[in-house]
Coordinates of C-alpha atoms and ligand atoms in Angstrom, one line a residue:
X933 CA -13.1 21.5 11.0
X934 CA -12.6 18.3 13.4
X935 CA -11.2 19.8 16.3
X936 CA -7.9 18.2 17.8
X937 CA -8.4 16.5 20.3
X938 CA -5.5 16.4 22.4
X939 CA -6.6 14.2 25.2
X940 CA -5.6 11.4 26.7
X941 CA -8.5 10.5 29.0
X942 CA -12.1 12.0 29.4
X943 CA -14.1 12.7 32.4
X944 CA -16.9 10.0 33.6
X945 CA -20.1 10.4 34.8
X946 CA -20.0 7.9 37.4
X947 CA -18.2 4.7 37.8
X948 CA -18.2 2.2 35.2
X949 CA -20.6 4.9 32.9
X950 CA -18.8 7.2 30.8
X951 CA -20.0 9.7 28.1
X952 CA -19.0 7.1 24.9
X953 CA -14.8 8.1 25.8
X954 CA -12.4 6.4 28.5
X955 CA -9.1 6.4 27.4
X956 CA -7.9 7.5 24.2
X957 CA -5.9 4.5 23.4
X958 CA -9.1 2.8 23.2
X959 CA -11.2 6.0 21.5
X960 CA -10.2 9.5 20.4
X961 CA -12.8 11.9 18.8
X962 CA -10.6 13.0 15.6
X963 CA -9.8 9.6 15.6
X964 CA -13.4 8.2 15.3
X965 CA -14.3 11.1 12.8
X966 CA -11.5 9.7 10.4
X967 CA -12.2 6.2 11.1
X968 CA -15.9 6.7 9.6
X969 CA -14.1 8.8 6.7
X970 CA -12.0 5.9 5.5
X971 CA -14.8 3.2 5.8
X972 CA -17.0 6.0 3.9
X973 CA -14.3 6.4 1.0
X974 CA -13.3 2.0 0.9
X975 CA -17.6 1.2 0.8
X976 CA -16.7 -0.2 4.1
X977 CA -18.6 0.3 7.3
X978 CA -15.7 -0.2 9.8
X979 CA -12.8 1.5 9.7
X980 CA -9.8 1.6 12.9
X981 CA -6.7 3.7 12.7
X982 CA -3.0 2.8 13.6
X983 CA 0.6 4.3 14.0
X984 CA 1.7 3.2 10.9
X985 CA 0.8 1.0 7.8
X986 CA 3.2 -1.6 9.3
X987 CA 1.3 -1.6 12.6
X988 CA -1.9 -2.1 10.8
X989 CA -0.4 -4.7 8.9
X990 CA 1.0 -6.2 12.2
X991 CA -3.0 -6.5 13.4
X992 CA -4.3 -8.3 10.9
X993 CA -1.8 -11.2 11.4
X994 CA -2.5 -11.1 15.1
X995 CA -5.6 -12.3 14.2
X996 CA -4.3 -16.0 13.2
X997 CA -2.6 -18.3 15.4
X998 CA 0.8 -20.3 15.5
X999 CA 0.3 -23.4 12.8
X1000 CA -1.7 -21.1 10.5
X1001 CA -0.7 -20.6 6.9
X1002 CA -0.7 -17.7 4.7
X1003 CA -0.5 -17.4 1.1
X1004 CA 1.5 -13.8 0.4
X1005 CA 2.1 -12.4 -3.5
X1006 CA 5.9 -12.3 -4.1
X1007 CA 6.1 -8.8 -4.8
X1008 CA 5.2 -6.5 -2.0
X1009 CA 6.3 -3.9 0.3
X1010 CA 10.3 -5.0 1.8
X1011 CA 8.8 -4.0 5.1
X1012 CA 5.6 -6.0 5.0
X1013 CA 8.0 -9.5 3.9
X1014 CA 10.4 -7.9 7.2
X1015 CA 7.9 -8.4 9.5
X1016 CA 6.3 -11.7 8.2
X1017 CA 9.3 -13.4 7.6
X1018 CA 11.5 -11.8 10.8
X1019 CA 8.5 -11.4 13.3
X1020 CA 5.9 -13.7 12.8
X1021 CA 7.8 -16.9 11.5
X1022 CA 8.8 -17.0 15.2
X1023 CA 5.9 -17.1 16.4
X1024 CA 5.0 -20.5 14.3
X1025 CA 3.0 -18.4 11.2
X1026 CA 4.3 -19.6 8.1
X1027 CA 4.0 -18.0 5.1
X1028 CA 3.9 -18.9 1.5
X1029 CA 5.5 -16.3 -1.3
X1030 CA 3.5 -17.0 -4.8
X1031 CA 3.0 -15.4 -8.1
X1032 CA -0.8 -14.8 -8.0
X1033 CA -1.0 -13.0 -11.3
X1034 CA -1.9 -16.7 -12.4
X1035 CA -4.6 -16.9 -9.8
X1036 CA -5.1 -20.3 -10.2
X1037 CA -2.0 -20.9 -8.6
X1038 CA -3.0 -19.8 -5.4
X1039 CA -5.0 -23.4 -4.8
X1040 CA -1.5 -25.4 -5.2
X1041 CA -0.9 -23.4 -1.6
X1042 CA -4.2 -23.8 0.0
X1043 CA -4.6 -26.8 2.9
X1044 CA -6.7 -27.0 6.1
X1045 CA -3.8 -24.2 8.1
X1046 CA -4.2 -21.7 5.4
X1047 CA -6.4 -18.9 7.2
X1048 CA -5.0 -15.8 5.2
X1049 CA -4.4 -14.5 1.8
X1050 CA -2.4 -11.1 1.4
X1051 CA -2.2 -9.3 -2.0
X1052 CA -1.2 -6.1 -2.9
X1053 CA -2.0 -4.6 -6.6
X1054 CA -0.8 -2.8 -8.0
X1055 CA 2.1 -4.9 -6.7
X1056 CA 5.7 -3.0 -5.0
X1057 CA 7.7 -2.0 -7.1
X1058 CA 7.1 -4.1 -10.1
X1059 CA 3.4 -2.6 -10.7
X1060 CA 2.0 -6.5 -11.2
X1061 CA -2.0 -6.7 -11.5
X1062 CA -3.6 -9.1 -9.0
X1063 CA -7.2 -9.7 -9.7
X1064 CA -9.2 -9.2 -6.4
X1065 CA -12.3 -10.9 -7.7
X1066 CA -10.6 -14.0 -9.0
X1067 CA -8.6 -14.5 -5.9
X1068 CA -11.7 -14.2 -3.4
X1069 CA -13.6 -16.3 -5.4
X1070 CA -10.9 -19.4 -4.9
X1071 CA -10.6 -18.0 -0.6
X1072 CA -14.3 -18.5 -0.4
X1073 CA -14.3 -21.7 -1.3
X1074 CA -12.1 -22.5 2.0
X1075 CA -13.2 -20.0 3.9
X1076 CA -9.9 -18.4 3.7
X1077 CA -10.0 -14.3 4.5
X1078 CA -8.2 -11.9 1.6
X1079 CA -6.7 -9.2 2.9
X1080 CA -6.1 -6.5 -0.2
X1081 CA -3.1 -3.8 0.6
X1082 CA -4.3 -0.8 -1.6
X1083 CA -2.1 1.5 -0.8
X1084 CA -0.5 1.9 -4.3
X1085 CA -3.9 3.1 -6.0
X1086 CA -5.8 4.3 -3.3
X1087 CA -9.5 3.9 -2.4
X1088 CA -9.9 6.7 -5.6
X1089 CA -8.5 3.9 -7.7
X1090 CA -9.6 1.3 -6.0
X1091 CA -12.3 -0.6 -3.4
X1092 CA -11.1 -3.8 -2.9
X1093 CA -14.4 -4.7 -0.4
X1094 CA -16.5 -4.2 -3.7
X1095 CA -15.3 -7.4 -5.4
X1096 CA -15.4 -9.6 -1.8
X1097 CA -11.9 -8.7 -0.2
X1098 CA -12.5 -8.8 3.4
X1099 CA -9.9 -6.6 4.6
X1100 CA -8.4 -2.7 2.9
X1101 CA -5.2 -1.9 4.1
X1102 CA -3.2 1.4 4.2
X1103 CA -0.4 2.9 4.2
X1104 CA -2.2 6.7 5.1
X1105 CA 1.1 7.7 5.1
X1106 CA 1.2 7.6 1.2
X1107 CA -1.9 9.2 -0.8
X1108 CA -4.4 9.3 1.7
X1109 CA -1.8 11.5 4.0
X1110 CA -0.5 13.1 0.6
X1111 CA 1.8 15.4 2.2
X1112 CA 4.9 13.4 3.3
X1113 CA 4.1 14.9 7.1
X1114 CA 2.4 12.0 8.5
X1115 CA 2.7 8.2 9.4
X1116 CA -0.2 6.0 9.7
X1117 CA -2.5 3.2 8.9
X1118 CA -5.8 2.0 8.5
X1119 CA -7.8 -1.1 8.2
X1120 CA -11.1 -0.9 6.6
X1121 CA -14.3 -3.8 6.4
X1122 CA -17.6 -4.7 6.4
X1123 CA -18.1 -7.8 9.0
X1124 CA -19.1 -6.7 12.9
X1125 CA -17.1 -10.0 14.1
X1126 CA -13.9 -9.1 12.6
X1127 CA -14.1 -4.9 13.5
X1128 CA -14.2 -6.4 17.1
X1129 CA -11.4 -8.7 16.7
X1130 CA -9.4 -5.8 15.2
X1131 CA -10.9 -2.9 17.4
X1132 CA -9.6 -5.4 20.5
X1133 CA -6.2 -5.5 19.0
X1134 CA -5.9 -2.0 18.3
X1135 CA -6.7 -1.3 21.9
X1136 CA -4.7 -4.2 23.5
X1137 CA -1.6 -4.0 21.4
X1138 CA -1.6 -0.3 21.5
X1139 CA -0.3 1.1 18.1
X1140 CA -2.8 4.0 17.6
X1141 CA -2.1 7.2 16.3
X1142 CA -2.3 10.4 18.0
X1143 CA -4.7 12.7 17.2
X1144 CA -2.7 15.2 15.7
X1145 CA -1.7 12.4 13.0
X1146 CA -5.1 11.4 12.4
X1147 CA -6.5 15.8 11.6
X1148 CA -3.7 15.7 9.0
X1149 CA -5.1 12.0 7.4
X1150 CA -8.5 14.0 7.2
X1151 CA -7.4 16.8 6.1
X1152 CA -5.4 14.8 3.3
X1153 CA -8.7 12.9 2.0
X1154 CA -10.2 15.9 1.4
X1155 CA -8.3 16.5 -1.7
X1156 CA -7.9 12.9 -2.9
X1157 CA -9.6 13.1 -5.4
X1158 CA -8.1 16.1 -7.2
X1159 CA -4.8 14.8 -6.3
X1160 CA -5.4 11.7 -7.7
X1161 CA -6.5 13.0 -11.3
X1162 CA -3.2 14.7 -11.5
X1163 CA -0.9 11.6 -10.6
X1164 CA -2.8 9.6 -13.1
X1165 CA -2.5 12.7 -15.6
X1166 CA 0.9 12.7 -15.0
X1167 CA 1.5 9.7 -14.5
X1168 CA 0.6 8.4 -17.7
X1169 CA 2.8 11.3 -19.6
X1170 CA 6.0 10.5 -17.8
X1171 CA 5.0 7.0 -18.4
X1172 CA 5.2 7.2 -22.0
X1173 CA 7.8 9.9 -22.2
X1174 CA 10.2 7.2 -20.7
X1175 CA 8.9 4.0 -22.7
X1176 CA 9.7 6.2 -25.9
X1177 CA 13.3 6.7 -24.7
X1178 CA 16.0 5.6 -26.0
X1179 CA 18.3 4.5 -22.4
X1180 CA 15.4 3.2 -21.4
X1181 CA 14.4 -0.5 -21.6
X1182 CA 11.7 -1.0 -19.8
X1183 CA 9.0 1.0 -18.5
X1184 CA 6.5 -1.1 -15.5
X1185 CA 3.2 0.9 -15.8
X1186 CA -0.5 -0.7 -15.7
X1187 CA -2.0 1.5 -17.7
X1188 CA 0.1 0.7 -21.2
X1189 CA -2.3 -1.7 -23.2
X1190 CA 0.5 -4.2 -23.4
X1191 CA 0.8 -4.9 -19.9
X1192 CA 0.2 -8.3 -19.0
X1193 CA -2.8 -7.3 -16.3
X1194 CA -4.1 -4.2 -18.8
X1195 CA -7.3 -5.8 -18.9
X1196 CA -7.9 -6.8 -14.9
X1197 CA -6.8 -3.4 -14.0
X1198 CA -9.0 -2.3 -16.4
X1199 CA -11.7 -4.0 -14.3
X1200 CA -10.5 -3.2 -11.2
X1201 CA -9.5 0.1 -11.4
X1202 CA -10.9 3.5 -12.7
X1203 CA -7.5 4.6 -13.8
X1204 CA -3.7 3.5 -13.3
X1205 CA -1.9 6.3 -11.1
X1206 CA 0.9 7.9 -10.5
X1207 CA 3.3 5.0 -9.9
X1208 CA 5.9 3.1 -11.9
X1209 CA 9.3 1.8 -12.5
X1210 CA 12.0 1.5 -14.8
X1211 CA 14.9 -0.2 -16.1
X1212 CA 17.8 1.4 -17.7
X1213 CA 19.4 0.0 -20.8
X1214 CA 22.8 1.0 -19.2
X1215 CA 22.4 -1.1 -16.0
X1216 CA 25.5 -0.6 -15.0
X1217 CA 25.9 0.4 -10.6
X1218 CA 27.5 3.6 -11.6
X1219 CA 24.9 4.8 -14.3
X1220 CA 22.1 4.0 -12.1
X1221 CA 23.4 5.3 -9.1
X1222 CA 23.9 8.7 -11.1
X1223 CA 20.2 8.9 -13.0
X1224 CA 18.7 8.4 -8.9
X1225 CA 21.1 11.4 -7.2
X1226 CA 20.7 13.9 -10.2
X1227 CA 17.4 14.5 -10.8
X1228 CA 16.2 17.9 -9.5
X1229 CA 12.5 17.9 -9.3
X1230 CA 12.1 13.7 -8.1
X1231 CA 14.0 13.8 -5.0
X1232 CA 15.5 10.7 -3.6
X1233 CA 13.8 9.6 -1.1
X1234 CA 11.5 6.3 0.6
X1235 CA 7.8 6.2 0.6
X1236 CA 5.1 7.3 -2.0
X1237 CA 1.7 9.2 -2.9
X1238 CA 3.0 12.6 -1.7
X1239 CA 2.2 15.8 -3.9
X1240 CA 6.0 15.9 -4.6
X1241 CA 7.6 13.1 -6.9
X1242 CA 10.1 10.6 -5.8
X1243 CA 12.6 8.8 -6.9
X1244 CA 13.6 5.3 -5.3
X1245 CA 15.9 2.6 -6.1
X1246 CA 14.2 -0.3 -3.8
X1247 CA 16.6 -2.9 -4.2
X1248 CA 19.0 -0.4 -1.5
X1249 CA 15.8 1.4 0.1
X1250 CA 12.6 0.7 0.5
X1251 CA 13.2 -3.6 -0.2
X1252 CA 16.7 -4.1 1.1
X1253 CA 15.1 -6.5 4.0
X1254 CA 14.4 -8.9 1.0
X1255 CA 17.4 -10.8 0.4
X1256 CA 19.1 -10.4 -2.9
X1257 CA 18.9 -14.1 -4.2
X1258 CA 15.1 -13.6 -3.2
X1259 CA 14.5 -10.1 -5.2
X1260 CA 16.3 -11.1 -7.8
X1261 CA 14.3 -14.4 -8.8
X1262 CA 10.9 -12.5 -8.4
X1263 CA 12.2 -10.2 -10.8
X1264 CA 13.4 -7.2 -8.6
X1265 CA 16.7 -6.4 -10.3
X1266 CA 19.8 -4.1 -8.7
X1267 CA 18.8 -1.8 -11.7
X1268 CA 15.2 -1.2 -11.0
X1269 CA 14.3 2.5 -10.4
X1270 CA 11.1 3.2 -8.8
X1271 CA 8.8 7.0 -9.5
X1272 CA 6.1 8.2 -7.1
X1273 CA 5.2 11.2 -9.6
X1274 CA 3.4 14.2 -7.4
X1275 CA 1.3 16.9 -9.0
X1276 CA 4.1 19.1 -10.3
X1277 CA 3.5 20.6 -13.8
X1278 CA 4.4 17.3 -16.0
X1279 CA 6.5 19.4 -18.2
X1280 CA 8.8 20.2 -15.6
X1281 CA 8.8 16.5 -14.7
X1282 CA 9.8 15.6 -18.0
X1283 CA 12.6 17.9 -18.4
X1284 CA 13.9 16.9 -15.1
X1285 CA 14.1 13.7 -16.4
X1286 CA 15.0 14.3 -20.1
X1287 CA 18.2 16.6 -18.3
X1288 CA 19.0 13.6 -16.1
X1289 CA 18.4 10.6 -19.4
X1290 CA 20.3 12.8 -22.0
Ligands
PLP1951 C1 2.4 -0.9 -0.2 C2 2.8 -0.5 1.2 N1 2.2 -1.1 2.3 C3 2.5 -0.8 3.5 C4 3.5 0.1 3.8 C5 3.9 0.3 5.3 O1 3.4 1.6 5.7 P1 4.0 2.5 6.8 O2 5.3 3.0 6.2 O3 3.0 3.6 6.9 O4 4.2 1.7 8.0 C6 4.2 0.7 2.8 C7 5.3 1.6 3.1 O5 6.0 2.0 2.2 C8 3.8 0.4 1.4 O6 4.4 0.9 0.4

């Protein structure tokens, strides 16, 4: 096993010549171990580590300066639009909010600022498809760098790099931790230029992760992939289970043939995981407030990807830093309830739920 390497500096040979370490902020053995593990498992050859998703996130827009524009998908993480739209607007970045299921309307945004493109898909909470190929091919054209969040299906799911992206993002605090016991981030890509760009603002900005973090990240990956056959399995049984309902409306899920980006995801993806959300037919406050605090297996809780499922309700938890008027019009209703299902025997999912619906 990668040893923990709880250091904080390492001893030099002379001055000015040490033996590959100086300072852990700026390298860490476990860290560097893990680092080649998640290029290895995005096709990447550069990976760097962070303290959190968010700080990850927070690096790559350090790259750009004030007067640059970036074009942002409309559905994605609350705290991703928090620190875009409270954080960096201040600084003079501004940012565009779009529907890019339509790719093609990602060139209405595009002038001579626009430096970045952000996508996530599967997109947060709504489960849109974003088609990574289609999207590069219209950044190329500008020069524009994509930047793919693949948090929601994982590099198991998912290699964003393969069809051009320039940038994976994690949230290693969801499938790639897998445990609910860590938080952390990584950035993942192929171009020497941009590694240093990023490896000098991970070392000057300072939001690394310790090295305790970054043993349970590698000890997570290890089991990825068997984790990740059961969230599909079950993901695709609770899936229908709650289409087939009768309280239930809606079911959001990319891996139902219907779904508008069935056929991209298709492409894109080698199977549709463990997420998904839901709408009630009863939307009424009180009824969804008492489906999301009495189910016994889903717990109530933030974040994702765990071995254990979750239940959400994002519009009060994980994207109440997106203001209502602004949820609401990109479809994120009050009513919406969001499932990370874990690896539990689906059964026992399915009764929970089935106890819960009536
Ligand atoms: C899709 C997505 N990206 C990024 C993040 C941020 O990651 P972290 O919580 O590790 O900072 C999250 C967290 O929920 C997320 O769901």
């Amino acid at each position: 096993m990668t040893p923990i390497y709880q250091t904080s500096t390492y001893v030099q040979s002379a001055p000015g010549q040490n033996k590959g370490y100086e300072y852990a902020r700026s390298q860490n053995p476990t860290r560097k171990v893990l680092e080649e593990a998640l290029a290895a498992i995005e096709n990447g050859k550069y990976g760097l580590c962070f303290s959190s998703g968010v700080a990850a996130t927070d690096a790559v827009i350090k790259l750009l300066q004030p007067g640059d524009e970036v074009i942002a998908g409309n559905d994605m993480y609350g705290g991703t639009y928090r620190l875009f739209t409270k954080v960096f607007e201040k600084f003079g970045i501004k940012f565009h909010y779009i529907n890019m299921q339509d790719s093609n309307n990602i060139s209405k945004y595009i002038n001579q600022n626009t430096k970045l493109i952000w996508l996530e898909t599967p997109t947060n909470p709504l489960m849109s498809i974003i088609d990574i190929e289609a999207v590069v091919s219209i950044a190329s054209k500008d020069h524009i760098m994509v930047c793919v969040d693949n948090t929601f299906a994982s590099p198991y799911l998912q290699n964003p790099l393969d069809f051009g992206a320039h940038i994976v993002l994690h949230s290693a605090t969801k499938y790639l931790g897998g445990h609910s016991d860590v938080i952390h981030g990584c950035l993942v890509m192929n171009d020497a230029t941009l590694r240093e760009k990023l490896y000098f603002l991970q070392k000057s900005c300072g939001a690394v992760p310790g090295p305790q973090d970054c043993f349970l990240v590698l000890r997570g990956i290890k089991t990825l992939h068997v984790r990740m056959q059961r969230h599909c399995e079950n993901g695709r049984k609770i899936a229908s289970f709650l289409r087939n309902h009768s309280k239930i409306e809606k079911v959001y899920w990319c891996g139902f043939e219907d779904h508008p980006g069935y056929s991209i995801a298709k492409k894109q993806m080698r199977d549709f995981g463990g997420m998904m959300s839901f709408e009630l037919k009863n939307k009424k406050d009180e009824e969804v407030k008492r489906v999301l605090s009495s189910t016994k297996l889903f717990s109530l809780a933030e974040s994702l990807g765990g071995v254990e499922s979750l239940i959400n309700h994002p519009a009060s938890m994980t994207h109440a830093s997106i203001p209502r008027e602004e949820r609401i019009k990109n479809g994120l209703s009050d009513s919406l309830i969001r499932l990370s299902v874990g690896i539990e025997d689906a059964d026992d999912l399915i009764e929970d739920l089935k106890k819960v619906l009536g």
